[in-house]
Coordinates of C-alpha atoms and ligand atoms in Angstrom, one line a residue:
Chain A
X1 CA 104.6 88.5 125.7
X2 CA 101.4 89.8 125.9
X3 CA 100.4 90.2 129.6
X4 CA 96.3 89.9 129.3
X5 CA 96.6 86.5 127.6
X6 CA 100.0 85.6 127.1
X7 CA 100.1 85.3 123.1
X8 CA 103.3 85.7 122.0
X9 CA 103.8 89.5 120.2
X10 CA 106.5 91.5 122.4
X11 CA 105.8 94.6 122.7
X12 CA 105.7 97.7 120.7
X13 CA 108.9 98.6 119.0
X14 CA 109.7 102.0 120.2
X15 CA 109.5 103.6 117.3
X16 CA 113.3 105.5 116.4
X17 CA 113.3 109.0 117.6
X18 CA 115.8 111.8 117.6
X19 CA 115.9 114.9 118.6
X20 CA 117.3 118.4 116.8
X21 CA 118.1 121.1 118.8
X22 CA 116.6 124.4 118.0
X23 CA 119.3 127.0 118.3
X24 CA 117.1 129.9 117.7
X25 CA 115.0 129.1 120.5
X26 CA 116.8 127.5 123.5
X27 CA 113.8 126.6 125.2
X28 CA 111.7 124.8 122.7
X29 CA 112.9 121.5 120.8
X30 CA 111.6 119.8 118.0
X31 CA 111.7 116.0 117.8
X32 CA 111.2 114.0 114.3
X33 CA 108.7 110.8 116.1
X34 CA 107.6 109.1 112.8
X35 CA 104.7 107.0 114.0
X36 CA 101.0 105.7 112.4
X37 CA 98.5 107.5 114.1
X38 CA 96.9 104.4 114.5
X39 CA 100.3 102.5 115.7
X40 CA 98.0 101.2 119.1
X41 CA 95.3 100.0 117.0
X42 CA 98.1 98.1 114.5
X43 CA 99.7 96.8 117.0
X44 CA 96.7 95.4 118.9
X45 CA 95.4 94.3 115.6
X46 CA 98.3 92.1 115.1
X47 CA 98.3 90.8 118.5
X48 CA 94.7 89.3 117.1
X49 CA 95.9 87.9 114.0
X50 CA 98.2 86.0 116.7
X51 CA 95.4 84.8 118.5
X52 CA 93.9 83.3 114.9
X53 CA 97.1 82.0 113.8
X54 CA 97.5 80.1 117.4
X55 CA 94.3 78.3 116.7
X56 CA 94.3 78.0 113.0
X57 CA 91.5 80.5 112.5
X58 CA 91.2 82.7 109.0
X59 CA 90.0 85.9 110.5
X60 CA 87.8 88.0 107.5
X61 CA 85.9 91.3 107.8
X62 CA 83.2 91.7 106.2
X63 CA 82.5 95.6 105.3
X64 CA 79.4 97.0 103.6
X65 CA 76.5 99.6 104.1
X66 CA 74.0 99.1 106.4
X67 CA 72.0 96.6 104.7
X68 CA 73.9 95.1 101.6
X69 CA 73.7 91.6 103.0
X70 CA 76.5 90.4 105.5
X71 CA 74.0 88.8 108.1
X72 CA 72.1 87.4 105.2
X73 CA 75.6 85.9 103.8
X74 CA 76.5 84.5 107.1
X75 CA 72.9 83.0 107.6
X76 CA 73.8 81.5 103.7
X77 CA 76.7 80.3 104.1
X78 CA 75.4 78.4 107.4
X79 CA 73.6 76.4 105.6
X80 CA 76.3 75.2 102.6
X81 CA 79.6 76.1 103.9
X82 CA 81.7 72.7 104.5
X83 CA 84.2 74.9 106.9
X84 CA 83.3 75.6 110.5
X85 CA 82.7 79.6 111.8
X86 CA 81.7 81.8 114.3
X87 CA 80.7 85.8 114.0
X88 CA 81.9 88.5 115.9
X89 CA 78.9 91.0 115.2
X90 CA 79.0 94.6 115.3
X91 CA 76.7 97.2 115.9
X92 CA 75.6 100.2 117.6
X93 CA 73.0 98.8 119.5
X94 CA 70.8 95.8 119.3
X95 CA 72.1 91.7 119.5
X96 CA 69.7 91.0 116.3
X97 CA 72.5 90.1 114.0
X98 CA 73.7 87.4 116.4
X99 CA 70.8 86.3 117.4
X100 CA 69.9 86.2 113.7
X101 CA 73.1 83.6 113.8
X102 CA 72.6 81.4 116.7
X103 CA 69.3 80.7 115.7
X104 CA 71.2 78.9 112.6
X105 CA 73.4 77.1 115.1
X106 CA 76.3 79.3 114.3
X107 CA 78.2 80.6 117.6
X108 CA 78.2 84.7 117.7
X109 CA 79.3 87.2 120.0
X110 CA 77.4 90.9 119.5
X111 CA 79.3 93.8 120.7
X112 CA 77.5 97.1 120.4
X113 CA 79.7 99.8 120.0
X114 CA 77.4 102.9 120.8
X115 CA 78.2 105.9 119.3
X116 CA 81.6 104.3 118.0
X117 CA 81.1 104.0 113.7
X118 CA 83.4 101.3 113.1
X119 CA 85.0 98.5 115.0
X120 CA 88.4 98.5 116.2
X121 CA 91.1 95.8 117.3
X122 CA 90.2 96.3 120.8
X123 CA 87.2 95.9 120.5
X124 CA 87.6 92.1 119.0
X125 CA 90.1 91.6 121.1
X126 CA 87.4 91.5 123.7
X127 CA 85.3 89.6 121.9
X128 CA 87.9 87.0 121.1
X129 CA 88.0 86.1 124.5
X130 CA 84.5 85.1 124.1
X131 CA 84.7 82.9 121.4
X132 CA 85.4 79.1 121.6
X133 CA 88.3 79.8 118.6
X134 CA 88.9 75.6 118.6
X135 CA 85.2 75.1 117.6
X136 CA 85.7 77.1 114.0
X137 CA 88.0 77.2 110.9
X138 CA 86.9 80.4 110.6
X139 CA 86.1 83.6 111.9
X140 CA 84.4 86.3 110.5
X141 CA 84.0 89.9 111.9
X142 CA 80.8 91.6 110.8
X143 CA 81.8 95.5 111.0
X144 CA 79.5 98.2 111.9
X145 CA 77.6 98.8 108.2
X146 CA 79.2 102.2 107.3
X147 CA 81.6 102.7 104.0
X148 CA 83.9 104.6 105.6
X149 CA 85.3 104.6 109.0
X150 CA 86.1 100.8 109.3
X151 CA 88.6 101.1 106.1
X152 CA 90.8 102.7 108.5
X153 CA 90.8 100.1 111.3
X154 CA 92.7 96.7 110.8
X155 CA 91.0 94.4 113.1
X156 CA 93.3 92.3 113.1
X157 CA 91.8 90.4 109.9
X158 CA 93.4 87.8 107.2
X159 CA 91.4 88.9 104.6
X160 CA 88.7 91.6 103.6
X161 CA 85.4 91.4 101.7
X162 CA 83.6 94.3 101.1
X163 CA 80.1 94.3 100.0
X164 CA 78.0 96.3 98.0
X165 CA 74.3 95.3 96.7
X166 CA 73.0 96.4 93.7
X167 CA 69.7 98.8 95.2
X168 CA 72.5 101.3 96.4
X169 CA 73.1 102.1 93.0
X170 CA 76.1 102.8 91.0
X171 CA 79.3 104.8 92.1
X172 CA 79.5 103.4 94.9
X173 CA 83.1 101.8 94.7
X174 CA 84.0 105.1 92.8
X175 CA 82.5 107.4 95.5
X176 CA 84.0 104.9 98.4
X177 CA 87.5 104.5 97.0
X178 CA 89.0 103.6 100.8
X179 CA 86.8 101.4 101.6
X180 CA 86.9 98.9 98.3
X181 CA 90.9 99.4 98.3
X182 CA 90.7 97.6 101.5
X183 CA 89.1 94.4 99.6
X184 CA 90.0 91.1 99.0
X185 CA 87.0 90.2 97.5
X186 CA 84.5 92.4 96.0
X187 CA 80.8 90.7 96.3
X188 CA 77.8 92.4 94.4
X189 CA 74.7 91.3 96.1
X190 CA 71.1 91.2 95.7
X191 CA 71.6 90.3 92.4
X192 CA 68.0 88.8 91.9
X193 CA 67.2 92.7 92.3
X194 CA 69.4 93.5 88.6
X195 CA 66.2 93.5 86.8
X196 CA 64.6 96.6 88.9
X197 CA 67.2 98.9 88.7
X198 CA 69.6 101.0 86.4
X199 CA 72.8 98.9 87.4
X200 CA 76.0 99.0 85.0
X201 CA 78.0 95.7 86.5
X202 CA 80.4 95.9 83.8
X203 CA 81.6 99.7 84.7
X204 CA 81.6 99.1 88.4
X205 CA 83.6 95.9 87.8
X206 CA 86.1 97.9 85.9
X207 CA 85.9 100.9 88.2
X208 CA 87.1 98.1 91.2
X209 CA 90.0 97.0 88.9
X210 CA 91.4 100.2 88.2
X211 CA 91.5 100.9 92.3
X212 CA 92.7 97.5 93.0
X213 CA 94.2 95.3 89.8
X214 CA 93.9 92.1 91.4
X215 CA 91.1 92.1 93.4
X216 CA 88.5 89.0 93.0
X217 CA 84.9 90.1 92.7
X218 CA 81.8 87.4 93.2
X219 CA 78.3 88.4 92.1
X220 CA 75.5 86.7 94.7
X221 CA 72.1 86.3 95.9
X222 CA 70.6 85.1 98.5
X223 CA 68.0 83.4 95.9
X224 CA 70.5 81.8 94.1
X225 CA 72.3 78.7 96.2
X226 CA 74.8 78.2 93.6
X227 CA 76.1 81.8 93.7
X228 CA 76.6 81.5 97.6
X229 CA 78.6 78.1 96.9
X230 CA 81.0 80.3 95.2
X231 CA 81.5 82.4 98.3
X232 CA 82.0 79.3 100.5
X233 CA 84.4 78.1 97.9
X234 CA 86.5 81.3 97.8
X235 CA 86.8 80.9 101.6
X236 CA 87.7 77.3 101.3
X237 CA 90.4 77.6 98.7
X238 CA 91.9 80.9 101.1
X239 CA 92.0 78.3 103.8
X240 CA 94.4 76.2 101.7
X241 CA 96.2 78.7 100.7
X242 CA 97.9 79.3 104.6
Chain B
X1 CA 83.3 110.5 112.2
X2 CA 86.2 108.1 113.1
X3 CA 88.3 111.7 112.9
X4 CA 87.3 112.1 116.5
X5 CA 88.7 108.9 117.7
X6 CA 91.9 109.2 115.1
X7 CA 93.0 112.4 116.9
X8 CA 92.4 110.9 120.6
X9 CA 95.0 108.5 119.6
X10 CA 97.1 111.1 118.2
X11 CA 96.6 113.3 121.6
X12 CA 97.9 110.2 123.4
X13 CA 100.7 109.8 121.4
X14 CA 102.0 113.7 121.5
X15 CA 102.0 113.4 125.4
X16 CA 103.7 110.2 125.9
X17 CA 106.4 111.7 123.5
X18 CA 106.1 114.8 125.4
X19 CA 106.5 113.1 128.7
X20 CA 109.3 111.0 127.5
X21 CA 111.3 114.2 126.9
X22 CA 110.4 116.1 130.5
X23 CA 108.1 119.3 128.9
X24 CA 105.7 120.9 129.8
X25 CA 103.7 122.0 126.2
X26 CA 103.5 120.7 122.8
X27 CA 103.0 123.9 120.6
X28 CA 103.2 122.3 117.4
X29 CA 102.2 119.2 115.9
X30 CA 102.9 117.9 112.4
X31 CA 101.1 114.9 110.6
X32 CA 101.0 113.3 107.2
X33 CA 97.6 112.6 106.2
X34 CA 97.1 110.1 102.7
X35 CA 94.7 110.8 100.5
X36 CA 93.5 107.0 100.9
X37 CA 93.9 106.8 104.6
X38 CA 90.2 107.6 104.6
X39 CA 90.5 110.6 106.8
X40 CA 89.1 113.9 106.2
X41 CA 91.6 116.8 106.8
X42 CA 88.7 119.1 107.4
X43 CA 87.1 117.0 110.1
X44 CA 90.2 116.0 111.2
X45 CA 91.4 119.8 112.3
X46 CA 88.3 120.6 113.8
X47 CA 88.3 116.9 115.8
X48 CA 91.8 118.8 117.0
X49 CA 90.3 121.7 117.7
X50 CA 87.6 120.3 119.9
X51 CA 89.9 117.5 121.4
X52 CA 93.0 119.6 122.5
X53 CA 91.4 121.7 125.1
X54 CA 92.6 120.5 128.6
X55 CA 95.7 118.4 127.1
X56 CA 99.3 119.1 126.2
X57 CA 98.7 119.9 123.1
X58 CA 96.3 122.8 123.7
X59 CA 98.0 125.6 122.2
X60 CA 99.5 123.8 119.8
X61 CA 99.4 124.4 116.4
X62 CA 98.3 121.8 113.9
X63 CA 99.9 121.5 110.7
X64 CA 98.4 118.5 108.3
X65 CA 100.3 117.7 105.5
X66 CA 98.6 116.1 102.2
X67 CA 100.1 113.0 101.1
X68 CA 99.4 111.7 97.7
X69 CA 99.5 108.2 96.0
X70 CA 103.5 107.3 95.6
X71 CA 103.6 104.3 93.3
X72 CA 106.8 102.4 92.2
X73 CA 106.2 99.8 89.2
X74 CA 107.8 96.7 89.2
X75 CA 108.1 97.0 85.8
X76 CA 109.7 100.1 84.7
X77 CA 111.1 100.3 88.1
X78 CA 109.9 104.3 87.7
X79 CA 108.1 106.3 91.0
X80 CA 105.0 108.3 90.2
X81 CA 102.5 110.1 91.8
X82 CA 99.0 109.0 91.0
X83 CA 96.5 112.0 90.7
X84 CA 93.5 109.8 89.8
X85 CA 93.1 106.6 92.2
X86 CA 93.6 104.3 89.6
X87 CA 96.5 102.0 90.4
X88 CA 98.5 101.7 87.2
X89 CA 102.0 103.0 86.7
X90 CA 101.1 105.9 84.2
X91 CA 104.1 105.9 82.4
X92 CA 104.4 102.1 81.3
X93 CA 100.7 101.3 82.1
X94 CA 101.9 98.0 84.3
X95 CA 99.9 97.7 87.1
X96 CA 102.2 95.6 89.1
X97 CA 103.2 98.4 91.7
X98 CA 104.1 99.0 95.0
X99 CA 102.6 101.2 97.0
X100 CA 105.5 104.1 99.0
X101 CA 103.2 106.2 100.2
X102 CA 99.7 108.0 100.7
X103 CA 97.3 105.3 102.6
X104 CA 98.7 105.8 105.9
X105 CA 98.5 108.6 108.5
X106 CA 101.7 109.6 110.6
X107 CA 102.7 111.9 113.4
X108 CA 105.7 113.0 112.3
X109 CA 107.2 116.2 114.4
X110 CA 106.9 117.6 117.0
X111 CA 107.7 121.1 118.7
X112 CA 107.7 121.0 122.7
X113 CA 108.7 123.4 125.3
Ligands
LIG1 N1 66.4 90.3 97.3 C1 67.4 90.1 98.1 N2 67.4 90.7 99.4 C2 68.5 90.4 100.2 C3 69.6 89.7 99.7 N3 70.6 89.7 100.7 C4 70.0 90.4 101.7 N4 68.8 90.8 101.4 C5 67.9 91.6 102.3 O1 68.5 92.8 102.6 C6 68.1 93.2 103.9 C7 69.4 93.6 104.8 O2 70.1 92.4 104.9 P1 71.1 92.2 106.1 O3 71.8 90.8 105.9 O4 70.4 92.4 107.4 O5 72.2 93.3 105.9 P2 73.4 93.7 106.8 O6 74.5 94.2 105.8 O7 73.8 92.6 107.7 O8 72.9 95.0 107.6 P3 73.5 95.7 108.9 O9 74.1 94.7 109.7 O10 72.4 96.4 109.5 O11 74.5 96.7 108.3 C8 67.3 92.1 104.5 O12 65.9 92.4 104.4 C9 67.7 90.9 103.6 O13 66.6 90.0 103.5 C10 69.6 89.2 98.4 O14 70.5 88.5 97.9 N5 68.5 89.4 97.6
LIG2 MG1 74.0 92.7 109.8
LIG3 ZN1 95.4 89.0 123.8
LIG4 ZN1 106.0 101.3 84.8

C-alpha cells in the first residue's frame, strides 16, 4: 500500500537477481540485475493510473511541439465536449496554459518543470493531489511541447495523443519515430493552414501506419467545430470502452 | 536532454544494487539501449561521464549495448529483426506483431568489488 496516499499498488517487485562468481578474480563479482532504467518512473506511473482507476478518470497525454495546438484543443473541446475534465499543464515556466484554461471554466493545475524537458510520473503525481479527480471524467496531462524526451516517460496515462500541425512541415512523424510510436491517436492540426503550405497528408498518414498499423489519426482545426467534435467523440467512445 | 535524468536513475539503481551486496565500487556497468527507447547512446555516455564523478560508479566502465526492433508475427509465428521502423513482419508482410524487444532500456550487469 502506498504510504503517501494509501492507493493500493504494493510495492516494487524486487526484481530477480543472482549472482555468478568470478573465479578469475576473487575479489570482484558480477551480478546479472535485469531492470528498466526507468523501473521508478514505471512504477510510480502505475501507482497514477491507480489513482485514475479509483475515481473513474481516463488519464491522456497529450504530446506535441511547442505550439501545434494542445492548449488550443483543450480550450476547443471546453466548449463542445459532453464529458467533464481537468488539465494538468506542463511547462518550463509560466502558468499561461492554465490560466488559458480556467478562464474557460475548466479546472487546471500548472507545474513548471524548470530546466526538466519532459514531465514525469512524479511530477503528476504531485499534481494529482491537487486535482478535485470526482469533479472530471477525464484528465488530460498537457506535456512539456518537445518531440522527444516525454516518449520516454509513462505518466501514468490511459491513452496517448500526439500532435503535430501542419506549419512544421512534413517528416515530422518520420524524423520523430519515438514519439508517434507512443500514439493512440495521431491529430494533424491547423488544418485551415493546408492551403499555405507544401503538406503531403496522404504520405504522412502512411508514414504513421507503417510505425504504428493501428493507430487512429483525426485531422482538426480550431476553425472547424465539426472537426473538434470528432476529437470529443474519440474520447467519448474511449470512455465506453473501460 | 532527458539522457541526463535517464542516467541519474541508472546511478541510483547501480548503488542500491551495489549496497545490497556490501561493495565498495562498481567498475562496470552494462545496459541495453533500444533503438526506439528514444535515447541517444552518444548523449547518454557522456550524461555517464559527467554524472559518475563523486558516486559508486566512478571508475566504472560503461558498456551500452544496441538493441534493435525484435518482432514476432502472429501470423507466421516467425521472429525478425526490423532494420527499418516500419512495423510489419517482413517475411509474411502481417502486421499483427508483437513487440520482444528494442523500445525499452535495461541495466542489465553489473561488475562490483
Ligand atoms: N490557424 C490555426 N491556428 C491554430 C490552431 N490551433 C492552434 N493554433 C494557434 O497556434 C498557436 C499555438 O497554440 P497553442 O495551443 O498555444 O499550442 P501548444 O501546443 O499548447 O503550445 P505549448 O504549450 O507552448 O507547447 C496559437 O497562436 C494558436 O492560436 C488551428 O487549428 N488553426
Ligand atoms: Mg500549451
Ligand atoms: Zn499516491
Ligand atoms: Zn509473418
Amino acid at each position: 500500500m502506498c504510504t503517501d496516499c494509501g492507493c493500493s499498488i504494493t510495492e516494487h517487485q524486487k526484481t530477480h537477481q543472482h549472482l555468478q562468481d568470478n573465479p578469475q578474480l576473487n575479489d570482484k563479482k558480477t551480478i546479472d540485475v535485469i531492470t528498466k532504467i526507468l523501473d521508478k518512473n514505471d512504477h510510480e506511473a502505475g501507482h497514477n493510473r491507480e489513482h485514475f482507476n479509483a475515481h473513474n478518470v481516463m488519464c491522456i497525454n497529450l504530446m506535441s511541439s511547442p505550439g501545434s495546438g494542445k492548449t488550443a484543443l483543450l480550450e476547443g473541446l471546453a466548449d463542445l465536449a459532453d464529458f467533464n475534465f481537468g488539465v494538468i499543464e506542463g511547462d518550463l515556466e509560466t502558468n499561461r496554459d492554465a490560466d488559458r484554461l480556467k478562464a474557460k471554466d475548466i479546472q487546471a493545475h500548472q507545474i513548471q518543470t524548470g530546466s526538466a524537458c519532459h514531465l514525469d510520473a512524479f511530477m503528476v503525481h504531485k499534481a494529482l493531489h491537487h486535482m478535485d479527480l470526482d469533479a472530471m471524467d477525464v484528465c488530460f496531462v498537457e506535456n512539456v511541447g518537445n518531440l522527444v524526451c516525454p516518449a520516454s516517460y509513462d505518466v501514468g496515462s490511459h491513452l496517448n495523443i500526439v500532435l503535430v500541425s501542419i506549419p512544421e512541415g512534413e517528416d515530422k512523424i518520420a524524423k520523430y519515430p519515438v514519439m508517434f510510436r507512443q500514439a493512440d491517436l495521431i491529430l494533424f492540426t491547423k488544418t485551415d493552414l493546408l492551403p499555405y503550405f507544401e503538406y503531403d497528408m496522404e504520405a504522412e498518414k502512411a508514414m504513421a501506419r507503417k510505425l504504428k498499423p493501428n493507430v487512429d489519426i483525426l485531422e482538426v482545426s480550431t476553425k472547424d467545430e465539426a472537426s473538434m467534435k470528432k476529437v470529443a467523440n474519440w474520447i467519448k467512445f474511449k470512455m465506453e470502452m473501460r | 536532454m532527458h539522457e541526463y535524468s535517464i542516467v541519474q536513475s541508472l546511478l541510483d539503481s547501480c548503488e542500491e544494487y551495489a549496497q545490497a551486496n556490501d561493495a565498495i565500487n562498481v567498475t562496470k556497468v552494462v545496459v541495453k539501449i533500444g533503438v526506439m527507447s528514444g535515447v541517444e547512446p552518444d548523449l547518454l555516455q557522456t550524461a555517464f561521464n559527467t554524472f559518475k564523478e563523486h558516486t559508486m560508479c566512478e571508475e566504472a566502465e560503461f558498456v551500452i549495448n544496441i538493441q534493435p526492433i525484435l518482432i514476432k508475427c502472429n501470423a507466421c509465428e516467425q521472429e525478425s529483426t526490423l532494420s527499418k521502423n516500419e512495423y510489419g513482419c517482413p517475411i509474411c508482410q502481417g502486421v499483427d506483431v508483437d513487440i520482444l524487444d528494442g523500445e525499452e532500456m535495461y541495466l542489465m550487469q553489473l561488475e562490483l568489488e
